[in-house]
mmCIF file of C-alpha atoms and ligand atoms in Angstrom:
data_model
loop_
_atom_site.group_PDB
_atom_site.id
_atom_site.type_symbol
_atom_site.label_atom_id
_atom_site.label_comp_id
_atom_site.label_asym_id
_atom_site.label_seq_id
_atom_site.Cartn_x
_atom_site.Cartn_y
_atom_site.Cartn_z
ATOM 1 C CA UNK Y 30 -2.683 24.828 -36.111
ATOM 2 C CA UNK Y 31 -0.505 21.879 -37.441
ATOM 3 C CA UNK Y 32 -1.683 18.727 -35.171
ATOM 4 C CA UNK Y 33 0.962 16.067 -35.762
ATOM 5 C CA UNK Y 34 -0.909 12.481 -35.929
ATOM 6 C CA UNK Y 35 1.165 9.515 -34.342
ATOM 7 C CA UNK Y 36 -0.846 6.267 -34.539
ATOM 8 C CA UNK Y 37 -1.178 3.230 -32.124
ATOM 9 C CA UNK Y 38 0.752 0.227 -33.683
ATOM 10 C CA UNK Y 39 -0.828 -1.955 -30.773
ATOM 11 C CA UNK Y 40 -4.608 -1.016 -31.176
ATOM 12 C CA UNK Y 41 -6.685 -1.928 -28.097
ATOM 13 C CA UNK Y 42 -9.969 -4.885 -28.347
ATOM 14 C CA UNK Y 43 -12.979 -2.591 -27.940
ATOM 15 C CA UNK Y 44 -15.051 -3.506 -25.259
ATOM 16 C CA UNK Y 45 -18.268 -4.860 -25.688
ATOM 17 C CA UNK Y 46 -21.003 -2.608 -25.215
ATOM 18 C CA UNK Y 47 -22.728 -4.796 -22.014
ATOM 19 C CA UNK Y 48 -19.225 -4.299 -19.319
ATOM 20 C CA UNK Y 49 -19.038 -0.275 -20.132
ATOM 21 C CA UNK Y 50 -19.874 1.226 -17.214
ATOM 22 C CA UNK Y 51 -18.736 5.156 -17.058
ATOM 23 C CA UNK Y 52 -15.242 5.981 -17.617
ATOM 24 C CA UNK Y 53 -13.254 2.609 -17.817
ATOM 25 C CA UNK Y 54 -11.805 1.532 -20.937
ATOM 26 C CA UNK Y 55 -10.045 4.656 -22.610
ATOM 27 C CA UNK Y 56 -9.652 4.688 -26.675
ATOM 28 C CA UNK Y 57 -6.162 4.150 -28.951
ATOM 29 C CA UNK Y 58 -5.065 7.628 -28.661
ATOM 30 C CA UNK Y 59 -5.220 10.915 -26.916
ATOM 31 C CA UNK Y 60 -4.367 14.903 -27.515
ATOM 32 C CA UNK Y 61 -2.216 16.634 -26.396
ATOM 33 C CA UNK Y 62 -1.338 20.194 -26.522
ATOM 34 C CA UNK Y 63 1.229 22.469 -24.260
ATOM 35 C CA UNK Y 64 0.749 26.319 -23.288
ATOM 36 C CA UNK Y 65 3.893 28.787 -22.556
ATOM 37 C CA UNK Y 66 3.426 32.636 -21.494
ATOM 38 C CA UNK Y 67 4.326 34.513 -24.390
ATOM 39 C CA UNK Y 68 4.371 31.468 -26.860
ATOM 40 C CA UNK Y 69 0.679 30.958 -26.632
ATOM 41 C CA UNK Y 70 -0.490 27.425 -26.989
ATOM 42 C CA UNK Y 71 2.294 24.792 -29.710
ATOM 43 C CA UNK Y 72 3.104 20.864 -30.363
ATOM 44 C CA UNK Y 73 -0.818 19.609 -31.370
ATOM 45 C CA UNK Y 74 -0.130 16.147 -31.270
ATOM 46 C CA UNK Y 75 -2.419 12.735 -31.568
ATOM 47 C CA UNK Y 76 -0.404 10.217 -29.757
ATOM 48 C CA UNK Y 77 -0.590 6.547 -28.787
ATOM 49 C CA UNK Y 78 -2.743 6.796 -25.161
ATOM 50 C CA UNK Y 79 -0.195 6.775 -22.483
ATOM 51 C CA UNK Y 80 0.757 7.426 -19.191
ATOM 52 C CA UNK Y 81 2.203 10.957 -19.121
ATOM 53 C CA UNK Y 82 5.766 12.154 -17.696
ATOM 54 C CA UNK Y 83 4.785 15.282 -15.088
ATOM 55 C CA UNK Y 84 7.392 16.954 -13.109
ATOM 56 C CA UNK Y 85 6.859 16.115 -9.313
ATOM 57 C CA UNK Y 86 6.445 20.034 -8.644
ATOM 58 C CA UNK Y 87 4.125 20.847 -11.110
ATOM 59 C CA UNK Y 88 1.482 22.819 -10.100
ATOM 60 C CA UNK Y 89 -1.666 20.735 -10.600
ATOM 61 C CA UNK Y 90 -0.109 18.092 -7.905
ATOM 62 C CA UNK Y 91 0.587 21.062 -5.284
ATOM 63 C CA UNK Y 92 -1.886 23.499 -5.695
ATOM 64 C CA UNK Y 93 -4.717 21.696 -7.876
ATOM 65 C CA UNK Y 94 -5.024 24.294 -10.883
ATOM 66 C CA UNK Y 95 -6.806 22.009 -13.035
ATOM 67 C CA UNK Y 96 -10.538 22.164 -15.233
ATOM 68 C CA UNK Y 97 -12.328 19.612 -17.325
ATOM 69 C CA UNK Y 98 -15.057 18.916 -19.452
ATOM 70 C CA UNK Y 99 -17.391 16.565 -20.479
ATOM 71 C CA UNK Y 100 -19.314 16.259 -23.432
ATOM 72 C CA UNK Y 101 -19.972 13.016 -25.464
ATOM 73 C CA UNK Y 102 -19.508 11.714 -29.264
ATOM 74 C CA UNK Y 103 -23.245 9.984 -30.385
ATOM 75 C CA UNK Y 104 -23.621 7.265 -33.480
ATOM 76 C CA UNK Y 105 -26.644 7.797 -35.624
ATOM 77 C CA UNK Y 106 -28.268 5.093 -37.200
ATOM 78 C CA UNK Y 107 -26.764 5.393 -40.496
ATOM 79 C CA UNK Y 108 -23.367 5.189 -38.639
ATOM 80 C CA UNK Y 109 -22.420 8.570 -38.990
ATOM 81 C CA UNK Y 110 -21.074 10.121 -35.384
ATOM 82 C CA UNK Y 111 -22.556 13.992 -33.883
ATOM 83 C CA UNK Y 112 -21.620 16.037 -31.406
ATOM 84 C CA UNK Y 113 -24.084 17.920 -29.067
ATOM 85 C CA UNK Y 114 -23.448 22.246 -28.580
ATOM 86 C CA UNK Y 115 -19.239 21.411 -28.516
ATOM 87 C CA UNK Y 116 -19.351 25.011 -28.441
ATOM 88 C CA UNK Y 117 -20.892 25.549 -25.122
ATOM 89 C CA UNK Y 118 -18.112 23.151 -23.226
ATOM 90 C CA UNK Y 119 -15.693 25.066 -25.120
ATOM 91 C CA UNK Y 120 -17.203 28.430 -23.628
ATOM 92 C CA UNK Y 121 -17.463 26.994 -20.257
ATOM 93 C CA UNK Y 122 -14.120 25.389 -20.329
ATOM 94 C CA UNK Y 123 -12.784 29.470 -20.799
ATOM 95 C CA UNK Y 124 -14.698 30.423 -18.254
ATOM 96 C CA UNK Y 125 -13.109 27.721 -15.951
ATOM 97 C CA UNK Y 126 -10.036 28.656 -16.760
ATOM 98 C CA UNK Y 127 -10.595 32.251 -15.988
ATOM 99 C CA UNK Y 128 -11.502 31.788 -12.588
ATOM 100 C CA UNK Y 129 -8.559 29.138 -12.457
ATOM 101 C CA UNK Y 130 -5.943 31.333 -13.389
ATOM 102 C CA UNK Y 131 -5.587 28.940 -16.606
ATOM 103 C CA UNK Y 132 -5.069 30.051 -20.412
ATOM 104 C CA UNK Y 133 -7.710 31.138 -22.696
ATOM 105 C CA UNK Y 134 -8.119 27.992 -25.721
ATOM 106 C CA UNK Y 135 -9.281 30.617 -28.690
ATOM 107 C CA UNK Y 136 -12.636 29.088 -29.285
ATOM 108 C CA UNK Y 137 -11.954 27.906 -33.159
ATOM 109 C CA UNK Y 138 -8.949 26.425 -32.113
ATOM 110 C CA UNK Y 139 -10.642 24.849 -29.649
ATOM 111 C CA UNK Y 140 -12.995 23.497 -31.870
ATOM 112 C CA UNK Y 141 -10.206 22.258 -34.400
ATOM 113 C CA UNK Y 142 -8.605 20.372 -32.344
ATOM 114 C CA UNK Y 143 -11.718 18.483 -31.114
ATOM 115 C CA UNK Y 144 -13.445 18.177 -34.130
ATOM 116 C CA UNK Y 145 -9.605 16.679 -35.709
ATOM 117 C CA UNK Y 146 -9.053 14.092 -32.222
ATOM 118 C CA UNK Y 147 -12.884 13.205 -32.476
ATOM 119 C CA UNK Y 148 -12.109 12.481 -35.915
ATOM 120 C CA UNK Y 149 -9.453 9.809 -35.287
ATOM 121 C CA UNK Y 150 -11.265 8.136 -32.371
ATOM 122 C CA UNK Y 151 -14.646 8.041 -33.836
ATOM 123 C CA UNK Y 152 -15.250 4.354 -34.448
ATOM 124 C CA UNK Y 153 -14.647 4.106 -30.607
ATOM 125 C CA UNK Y 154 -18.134 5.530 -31.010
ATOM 126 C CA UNK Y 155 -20.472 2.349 -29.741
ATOM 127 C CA UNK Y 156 -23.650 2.176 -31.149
ATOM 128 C CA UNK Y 157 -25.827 0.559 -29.118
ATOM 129 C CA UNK Y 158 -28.727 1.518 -27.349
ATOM 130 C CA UNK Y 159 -27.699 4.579 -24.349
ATOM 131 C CA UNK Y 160 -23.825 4.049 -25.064
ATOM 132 C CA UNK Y 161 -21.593 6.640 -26.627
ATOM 133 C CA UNK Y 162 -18.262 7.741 -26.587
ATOM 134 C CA UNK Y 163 -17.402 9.748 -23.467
ATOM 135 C CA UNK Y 164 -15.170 13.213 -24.342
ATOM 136 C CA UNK Y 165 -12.914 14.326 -21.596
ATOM 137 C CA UNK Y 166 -10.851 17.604 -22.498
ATOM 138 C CA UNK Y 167 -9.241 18.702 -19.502
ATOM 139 C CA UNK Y 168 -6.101 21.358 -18.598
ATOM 140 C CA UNK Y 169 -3.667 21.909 -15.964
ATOM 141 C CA UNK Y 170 -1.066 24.386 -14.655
ATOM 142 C CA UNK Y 171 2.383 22.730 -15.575
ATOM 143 C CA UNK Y 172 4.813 24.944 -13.753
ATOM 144 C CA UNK Y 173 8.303 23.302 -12.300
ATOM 145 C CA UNK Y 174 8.081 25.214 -9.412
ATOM 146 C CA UNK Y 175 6.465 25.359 -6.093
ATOM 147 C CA UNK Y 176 5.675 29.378 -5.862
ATOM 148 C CA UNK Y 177 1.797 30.147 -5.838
ATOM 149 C CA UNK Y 178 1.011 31.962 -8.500
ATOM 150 C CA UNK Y 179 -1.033 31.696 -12.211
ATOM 151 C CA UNK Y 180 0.844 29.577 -13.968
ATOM 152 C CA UNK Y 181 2.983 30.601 -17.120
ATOM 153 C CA UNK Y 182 3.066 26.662 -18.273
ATOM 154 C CA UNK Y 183 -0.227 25.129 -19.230
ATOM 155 C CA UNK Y 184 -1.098 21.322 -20.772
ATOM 156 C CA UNK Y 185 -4.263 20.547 -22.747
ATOM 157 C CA UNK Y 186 -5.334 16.991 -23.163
ATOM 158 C CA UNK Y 187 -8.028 15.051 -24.429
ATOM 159 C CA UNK Y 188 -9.106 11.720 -23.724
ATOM 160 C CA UNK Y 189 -11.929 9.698 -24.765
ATOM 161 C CA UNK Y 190 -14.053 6.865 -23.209
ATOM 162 C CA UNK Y 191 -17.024 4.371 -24.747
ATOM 163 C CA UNK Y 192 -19.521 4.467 -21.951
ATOM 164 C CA UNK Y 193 -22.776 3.243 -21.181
ATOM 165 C CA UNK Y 194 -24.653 4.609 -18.085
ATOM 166 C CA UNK Y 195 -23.684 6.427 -15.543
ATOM 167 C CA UNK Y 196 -25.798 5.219 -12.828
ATOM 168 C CA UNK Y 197 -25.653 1.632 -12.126
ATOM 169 C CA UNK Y 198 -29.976 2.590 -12.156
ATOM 170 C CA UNK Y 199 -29.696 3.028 -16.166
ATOM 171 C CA UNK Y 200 -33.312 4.882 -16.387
ATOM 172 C CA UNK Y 201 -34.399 3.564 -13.037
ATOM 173 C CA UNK Y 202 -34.831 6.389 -10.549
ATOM 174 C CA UNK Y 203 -31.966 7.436 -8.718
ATOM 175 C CA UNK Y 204 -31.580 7.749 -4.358
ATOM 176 C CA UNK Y 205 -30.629 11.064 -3.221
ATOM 177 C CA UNK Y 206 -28.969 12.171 -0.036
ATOM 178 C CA UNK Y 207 -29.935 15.768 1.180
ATOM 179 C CA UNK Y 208 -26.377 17.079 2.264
ATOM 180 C CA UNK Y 209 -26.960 18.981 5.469
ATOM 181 C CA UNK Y 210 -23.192 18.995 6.738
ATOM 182 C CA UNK Y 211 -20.601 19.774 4.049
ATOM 183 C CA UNK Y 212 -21.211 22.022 1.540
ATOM 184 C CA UNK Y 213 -20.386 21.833 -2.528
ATOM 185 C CA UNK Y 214 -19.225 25.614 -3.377
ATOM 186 C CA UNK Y 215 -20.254 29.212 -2.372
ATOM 187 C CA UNK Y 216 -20.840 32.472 -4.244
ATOM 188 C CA UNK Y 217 -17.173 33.787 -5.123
ATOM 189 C CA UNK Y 218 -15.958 30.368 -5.035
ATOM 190 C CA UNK Y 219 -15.009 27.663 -7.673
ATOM 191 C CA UNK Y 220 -19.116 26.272 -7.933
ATOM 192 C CA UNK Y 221 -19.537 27.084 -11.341
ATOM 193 C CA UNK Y 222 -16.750 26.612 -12.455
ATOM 194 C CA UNK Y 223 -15.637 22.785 -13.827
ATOM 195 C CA UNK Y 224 -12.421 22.340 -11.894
ATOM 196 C CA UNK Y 225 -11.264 19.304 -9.821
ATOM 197 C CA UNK Y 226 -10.915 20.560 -6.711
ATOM 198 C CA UNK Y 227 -14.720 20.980 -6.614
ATOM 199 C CA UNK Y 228 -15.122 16.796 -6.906
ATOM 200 C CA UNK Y 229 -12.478 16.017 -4.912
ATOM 201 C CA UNK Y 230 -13.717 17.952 -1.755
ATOM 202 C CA UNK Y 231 -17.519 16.571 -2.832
ATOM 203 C CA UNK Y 232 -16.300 12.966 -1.910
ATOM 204 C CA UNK Y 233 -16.385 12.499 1.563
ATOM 205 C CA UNK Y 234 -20.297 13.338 1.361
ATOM 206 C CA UNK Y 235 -20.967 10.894 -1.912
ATOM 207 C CA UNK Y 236 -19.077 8.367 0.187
ATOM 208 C CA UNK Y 237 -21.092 8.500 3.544
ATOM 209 C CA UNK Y 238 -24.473 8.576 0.994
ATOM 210 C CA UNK Y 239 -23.003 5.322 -0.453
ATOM 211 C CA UNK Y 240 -22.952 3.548 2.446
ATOM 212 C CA UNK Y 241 -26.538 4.166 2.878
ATOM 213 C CA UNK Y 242 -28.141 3.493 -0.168
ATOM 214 C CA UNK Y 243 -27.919 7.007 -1.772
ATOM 215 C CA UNK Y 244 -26.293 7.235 -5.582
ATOM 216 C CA UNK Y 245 -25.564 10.724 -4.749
ATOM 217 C CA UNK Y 246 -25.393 14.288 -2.698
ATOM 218 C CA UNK Y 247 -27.818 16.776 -3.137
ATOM 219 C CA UNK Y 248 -26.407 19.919 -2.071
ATOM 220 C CA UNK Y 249 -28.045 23.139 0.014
ATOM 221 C CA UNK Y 250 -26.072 26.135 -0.391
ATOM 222 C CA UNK Y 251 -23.100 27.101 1.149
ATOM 223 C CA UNK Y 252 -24.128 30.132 3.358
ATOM 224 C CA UNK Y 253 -27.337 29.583 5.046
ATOM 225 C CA UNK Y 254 -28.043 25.660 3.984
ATOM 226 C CA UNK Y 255 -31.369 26.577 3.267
ATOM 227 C CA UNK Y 256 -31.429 26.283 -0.356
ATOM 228 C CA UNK Y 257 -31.250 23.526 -3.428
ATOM 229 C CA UNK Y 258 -27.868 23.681 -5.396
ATOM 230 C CA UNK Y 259 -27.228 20.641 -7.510
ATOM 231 C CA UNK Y 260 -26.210 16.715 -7.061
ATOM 232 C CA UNK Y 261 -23.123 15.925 -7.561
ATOM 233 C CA UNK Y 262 -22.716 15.342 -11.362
ATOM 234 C CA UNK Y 263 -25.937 16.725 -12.535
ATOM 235 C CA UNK Y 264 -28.315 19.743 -11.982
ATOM 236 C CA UNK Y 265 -31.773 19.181 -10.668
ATOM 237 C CA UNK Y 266 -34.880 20.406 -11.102
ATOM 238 C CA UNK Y 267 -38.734 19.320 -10.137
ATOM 239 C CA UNK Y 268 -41.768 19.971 -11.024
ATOM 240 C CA UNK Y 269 -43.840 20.962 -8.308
ATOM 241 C CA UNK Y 270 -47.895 21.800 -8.111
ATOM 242 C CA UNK Y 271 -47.375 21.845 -11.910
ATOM 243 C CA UNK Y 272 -44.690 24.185 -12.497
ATOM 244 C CA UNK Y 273 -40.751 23.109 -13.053
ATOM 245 C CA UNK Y 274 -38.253 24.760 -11.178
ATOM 246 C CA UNK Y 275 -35.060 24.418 -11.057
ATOM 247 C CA UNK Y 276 -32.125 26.631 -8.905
ATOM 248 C CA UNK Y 277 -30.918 30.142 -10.002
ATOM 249 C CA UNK Y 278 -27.095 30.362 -11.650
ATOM 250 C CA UNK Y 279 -26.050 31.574 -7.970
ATOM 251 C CA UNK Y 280 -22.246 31.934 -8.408
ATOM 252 C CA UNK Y 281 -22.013 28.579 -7.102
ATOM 253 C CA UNK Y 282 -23.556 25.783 -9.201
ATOM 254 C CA UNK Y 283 -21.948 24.621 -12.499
ATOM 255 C CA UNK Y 284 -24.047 26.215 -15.028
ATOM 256 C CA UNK Y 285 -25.294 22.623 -17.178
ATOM 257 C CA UNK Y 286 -25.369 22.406 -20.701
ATOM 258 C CA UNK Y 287 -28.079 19.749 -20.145
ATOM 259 C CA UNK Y 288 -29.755 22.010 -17.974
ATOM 260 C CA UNK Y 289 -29.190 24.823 -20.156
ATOM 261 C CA UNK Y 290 -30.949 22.531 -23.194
ATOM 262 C CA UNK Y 291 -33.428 21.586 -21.505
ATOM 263 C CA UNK Y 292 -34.683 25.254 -20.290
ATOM 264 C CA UNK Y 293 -34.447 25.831 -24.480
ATOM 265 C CA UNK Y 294 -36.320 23.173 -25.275
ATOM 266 C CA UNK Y 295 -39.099 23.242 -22.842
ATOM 267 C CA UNK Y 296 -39.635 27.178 -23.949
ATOM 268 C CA UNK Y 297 -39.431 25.845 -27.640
ATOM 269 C CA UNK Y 298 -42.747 23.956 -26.728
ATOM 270 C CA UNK Y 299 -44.317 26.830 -24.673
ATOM 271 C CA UNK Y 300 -43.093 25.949 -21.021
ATOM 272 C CA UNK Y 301 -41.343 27.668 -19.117
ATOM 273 C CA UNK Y 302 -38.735 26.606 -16.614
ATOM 274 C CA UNK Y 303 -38.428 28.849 -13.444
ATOM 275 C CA UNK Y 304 -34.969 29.485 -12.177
ATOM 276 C CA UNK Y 305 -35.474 30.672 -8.701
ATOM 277 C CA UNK Y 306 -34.195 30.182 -5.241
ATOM 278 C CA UNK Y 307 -36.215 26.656 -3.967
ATOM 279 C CA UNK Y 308 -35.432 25.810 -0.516
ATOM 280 C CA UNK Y 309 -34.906 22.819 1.091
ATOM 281 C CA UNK Y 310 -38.202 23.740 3.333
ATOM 282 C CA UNK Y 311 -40.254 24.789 0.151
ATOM 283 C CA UNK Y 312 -39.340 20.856 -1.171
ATOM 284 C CA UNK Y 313 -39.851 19.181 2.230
ATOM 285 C CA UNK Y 314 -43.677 20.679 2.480
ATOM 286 C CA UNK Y 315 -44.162 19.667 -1.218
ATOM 287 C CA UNK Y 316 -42.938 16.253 -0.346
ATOM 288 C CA UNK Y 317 -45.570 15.869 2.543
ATOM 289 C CA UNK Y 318 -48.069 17.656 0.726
ATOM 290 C CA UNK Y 319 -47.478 15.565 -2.289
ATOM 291 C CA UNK Y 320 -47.778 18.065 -4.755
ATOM 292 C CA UNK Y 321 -44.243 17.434 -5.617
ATOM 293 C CA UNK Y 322 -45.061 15.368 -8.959
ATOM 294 C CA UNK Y 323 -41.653 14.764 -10.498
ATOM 295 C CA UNK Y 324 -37.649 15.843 -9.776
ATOM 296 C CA UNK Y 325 -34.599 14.876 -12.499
ATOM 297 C CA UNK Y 326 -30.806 15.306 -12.672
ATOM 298 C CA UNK Y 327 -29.556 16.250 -15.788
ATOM 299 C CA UNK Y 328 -26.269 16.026 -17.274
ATOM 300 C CA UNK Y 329 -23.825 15.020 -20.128
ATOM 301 C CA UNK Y 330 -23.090 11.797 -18.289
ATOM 302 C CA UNK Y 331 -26.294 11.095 -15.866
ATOM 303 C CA UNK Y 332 -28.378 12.413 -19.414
ATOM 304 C CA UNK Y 333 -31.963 13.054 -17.758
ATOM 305 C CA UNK Y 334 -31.883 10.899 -14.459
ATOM 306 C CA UNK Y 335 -35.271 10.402 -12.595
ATOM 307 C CA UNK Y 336 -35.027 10.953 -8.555
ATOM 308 C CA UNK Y 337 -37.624 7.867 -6.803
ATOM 309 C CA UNK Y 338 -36.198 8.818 -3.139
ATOM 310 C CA UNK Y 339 -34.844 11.891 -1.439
ATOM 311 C CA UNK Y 340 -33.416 11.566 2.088
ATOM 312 C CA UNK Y 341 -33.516 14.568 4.201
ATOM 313 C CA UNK Y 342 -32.345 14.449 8.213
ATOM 314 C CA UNK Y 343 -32.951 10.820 8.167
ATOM 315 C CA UNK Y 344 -36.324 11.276 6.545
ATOM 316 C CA UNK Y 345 -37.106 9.442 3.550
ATOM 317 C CA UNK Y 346 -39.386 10.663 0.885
ATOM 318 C CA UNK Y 347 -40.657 8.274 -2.471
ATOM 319 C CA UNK Y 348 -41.426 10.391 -5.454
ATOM 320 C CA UNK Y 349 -44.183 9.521 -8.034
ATOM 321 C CA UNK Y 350 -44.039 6.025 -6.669
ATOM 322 C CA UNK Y 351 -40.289 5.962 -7.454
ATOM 323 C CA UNK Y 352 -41.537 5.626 -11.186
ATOM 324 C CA UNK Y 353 -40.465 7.782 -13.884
ATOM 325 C CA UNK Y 354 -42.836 10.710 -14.423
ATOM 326 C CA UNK Y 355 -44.017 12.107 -17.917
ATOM 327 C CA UNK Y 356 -42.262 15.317 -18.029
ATOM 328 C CA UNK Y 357 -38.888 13.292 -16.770
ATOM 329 C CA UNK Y 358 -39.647 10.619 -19.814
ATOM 330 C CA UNK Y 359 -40.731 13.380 -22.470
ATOM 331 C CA UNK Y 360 -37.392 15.303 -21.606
ATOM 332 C CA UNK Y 361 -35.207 11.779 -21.939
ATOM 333 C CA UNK Y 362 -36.724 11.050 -25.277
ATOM 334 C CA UNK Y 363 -36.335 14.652 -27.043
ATOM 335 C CA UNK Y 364 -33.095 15.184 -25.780
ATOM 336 C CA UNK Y 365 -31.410 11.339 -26.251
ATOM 337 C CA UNK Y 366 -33.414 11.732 -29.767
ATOM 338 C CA UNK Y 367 -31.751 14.694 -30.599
ATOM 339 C CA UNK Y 368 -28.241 13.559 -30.001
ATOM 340 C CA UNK Y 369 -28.470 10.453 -31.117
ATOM 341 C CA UNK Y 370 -29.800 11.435 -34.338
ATOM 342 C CA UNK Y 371 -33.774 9.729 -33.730
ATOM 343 C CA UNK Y 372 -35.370 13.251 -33.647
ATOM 344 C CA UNK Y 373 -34.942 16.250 -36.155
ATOM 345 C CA UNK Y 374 -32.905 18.883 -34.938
ATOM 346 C CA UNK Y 375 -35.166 21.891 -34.779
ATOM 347 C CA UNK Y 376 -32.779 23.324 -32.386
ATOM 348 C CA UNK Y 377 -29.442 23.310 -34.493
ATOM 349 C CA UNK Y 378 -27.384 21.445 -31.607
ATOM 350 C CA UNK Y 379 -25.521 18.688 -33.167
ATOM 351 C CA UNK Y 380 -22.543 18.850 -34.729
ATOM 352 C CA UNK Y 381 -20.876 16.059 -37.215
ATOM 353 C CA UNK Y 382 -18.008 14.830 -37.558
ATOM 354 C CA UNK Y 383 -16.958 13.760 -40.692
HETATM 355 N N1 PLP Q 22 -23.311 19.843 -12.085
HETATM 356 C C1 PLP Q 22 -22.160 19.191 -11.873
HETATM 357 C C2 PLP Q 22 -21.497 19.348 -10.566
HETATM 358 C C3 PLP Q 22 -21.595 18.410 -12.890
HETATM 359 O O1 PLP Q 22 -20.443 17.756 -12.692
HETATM 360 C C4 PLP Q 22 -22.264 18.297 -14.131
HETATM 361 C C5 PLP Q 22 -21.691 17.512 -15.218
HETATM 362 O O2 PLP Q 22 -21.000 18.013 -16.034
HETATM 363 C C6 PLP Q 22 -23.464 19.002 -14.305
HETATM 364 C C7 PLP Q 22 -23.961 19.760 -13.260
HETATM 365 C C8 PLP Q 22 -24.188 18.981 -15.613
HETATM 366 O O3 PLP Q 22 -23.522 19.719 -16.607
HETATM 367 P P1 PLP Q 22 -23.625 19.343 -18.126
HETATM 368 O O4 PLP Q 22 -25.076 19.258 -18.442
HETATM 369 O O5 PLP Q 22 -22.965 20.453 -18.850
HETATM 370 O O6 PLP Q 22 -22.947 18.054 -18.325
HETATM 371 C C1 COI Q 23 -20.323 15.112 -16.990
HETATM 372 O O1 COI Q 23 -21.534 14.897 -16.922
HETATM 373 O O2 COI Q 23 -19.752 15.245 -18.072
HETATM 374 C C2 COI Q 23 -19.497 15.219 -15.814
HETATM 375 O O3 COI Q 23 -18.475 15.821 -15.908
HETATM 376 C C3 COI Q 23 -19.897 14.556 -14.603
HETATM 377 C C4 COI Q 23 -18.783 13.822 -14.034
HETATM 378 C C5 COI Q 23 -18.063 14.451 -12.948
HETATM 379 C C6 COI Q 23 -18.733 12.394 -14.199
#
């Protein structure tokens, strides 16, 4: 595909590396590429980052078809800048648009078009310590009209941030909320799939944890609220009486490339991760019993996130005396080694860019 390449003439101050945050400061330019039925996906372009002109009845403001991703640019020591499995956003990012009514992106065009707007932006990479460069592809239904229907007009974009940590906690351990009144997703629904409709209808719950103390939701399924989904930006697992578990792919929980690593790497040394149903009651008696040793988030932004403190009814319950615990640390140093280049890649994940 030709990708016409339109550079900033006002190029932005980068931030320094200490007032990051997640998702603040966006880079010079950003990608853009537009979808029509029959036409298939034209006009690659890098631009100058912008605000962008949408038509007030286009169907992401009306009837929210939209999906993202996120996956994150890393700088090696020697400078150079890697991916991390590009290919397994790209493959989720189809199957979000499949259950979104969205286009199909064919995968090595997909790929292209990353790999060519990761290439521009890549000094945005930062380089210190737990920084990198955030990667946001998203897509939206772009139809001038208000009927409900797939769309025939589509608009890929993406946009790129330097961030540091997600959680305000860096590698402290996290709060979390058990969410016993809304629910995230159910089976049939939009769960596992990335789309935005998913986060905006997770907010009032993340807001009433806020007020309390709590960084985040855990969610209980959708049905019966007897059983552990995910937080709100990152899967979860524990380790419990020695073994890790971590929830089943229901239908409903986004299916984590983090997650998805992790299960690969922790077989790679001989463990195994069970994916099962855990219930809420299973966790509570493990809590009280105390033979619940260790529980993580995981995810592209939250990385490998220790839990300290689950809250459940009003109950509160400290894990590993809100420490980090060994598994938690040993997963956090193979996996940030990996992608930023510290540890050899046994597993073939990363990805260059020139
Ligand atoms: N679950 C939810 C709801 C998320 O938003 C994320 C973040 O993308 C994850 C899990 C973790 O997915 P991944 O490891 O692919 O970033
Ligand atoms: C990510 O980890 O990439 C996410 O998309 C989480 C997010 C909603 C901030």
């Amino acid at each position: 595909m030709n990708i016409t390449i339109e550079k900033t003439t006002s190029p932005k101050v980068k931030p320094e590396s200490s007032v990051l945050g997640f998702g603040k400061y966006f880079t010079d330019h950003m990608f853009i590429m537009d979808y029509t039925e029959g036409e298939g996906w034209k006009n690659a372009r890098i631009v100058p980052f912008d605000y962008i002109p949408v038509h007030p009845a286009s169907t992401v403001l009306h009837y929210g078809s939209e999906i993202f991703e996120g996956m994150k640019a890393y700088r090696k020591a020697d400078g150079s800048v890697q991916l991390f499995r590009p290919i397994e956003n790209i493959r989720r990012m189809n199957r979000s648009a499949e259950r979104m009514c969205l286009p199909q992106i064919p995968e090595d065009l997909a790929l292209e078009v990353l790999t060519k707007f990761i290439e521009v932006e890549k000094d945005w990479t930062p380089s210190d310590e737990g920084t990198s460069l955030y990667i946001r592809p998203f897509m939206f239904g772009n139809d001038e009209s208000l009927g409900v229907h797939s769309v025939k007009n589509a608009t890929f974009m993406i946009i790129t941030s330097p961030v540091g940590s997600y959680y305000k906690e860096g590698l402290n351990p996290v709060k979390i909320l058990i969410e016993s009144k809304d629910v995230r997703a159910v089976r049939g629904g939009t769960g596992e799939a990335k789309c935005g409709g998913n986060y905006a209808a997770s907010n009032r719950a993340g807001d009433r944890a806020a007020k309390i103390g709590y960084s985040q939701v855990l969610w209980l399924d959708g049905v019966e609220r007897k059983y552990i989904e995910e937080v709100g930006a990152m899967n979860v697992m524990f380790k419990i009486g020695g073994e890790i578990v971590t929830p089943s792919l229901s239908g409903s929980i986004l299916p984590g490339i983090t997650r998805k690593s992790i299960i690969e790497l922790l077989k790679s040394e001989g463990l195994t991760v069970s994916e099962r149903l855990l219930s809420v009651d299973e966790l509570v008696e493990a809590l009280e019993k105390g033979t619940l040793e260790e529980a993580w988030g995981c995810g592209t932004a939250a990385v490998v996130s220790p839990i300290g403190e689950l809250c459940y009814n009003g109950k509160k319950y400290v894990i590993n005396d809100n420490k980090i615990g060994e598994t938690t640390q040993h997963l956090y140093d193979t996996l940030t080694g990996i992608q930023w280049g510290r540890k050899e890649d046994n597993m073939g994940w990363t990805y260059p860019i020139k």
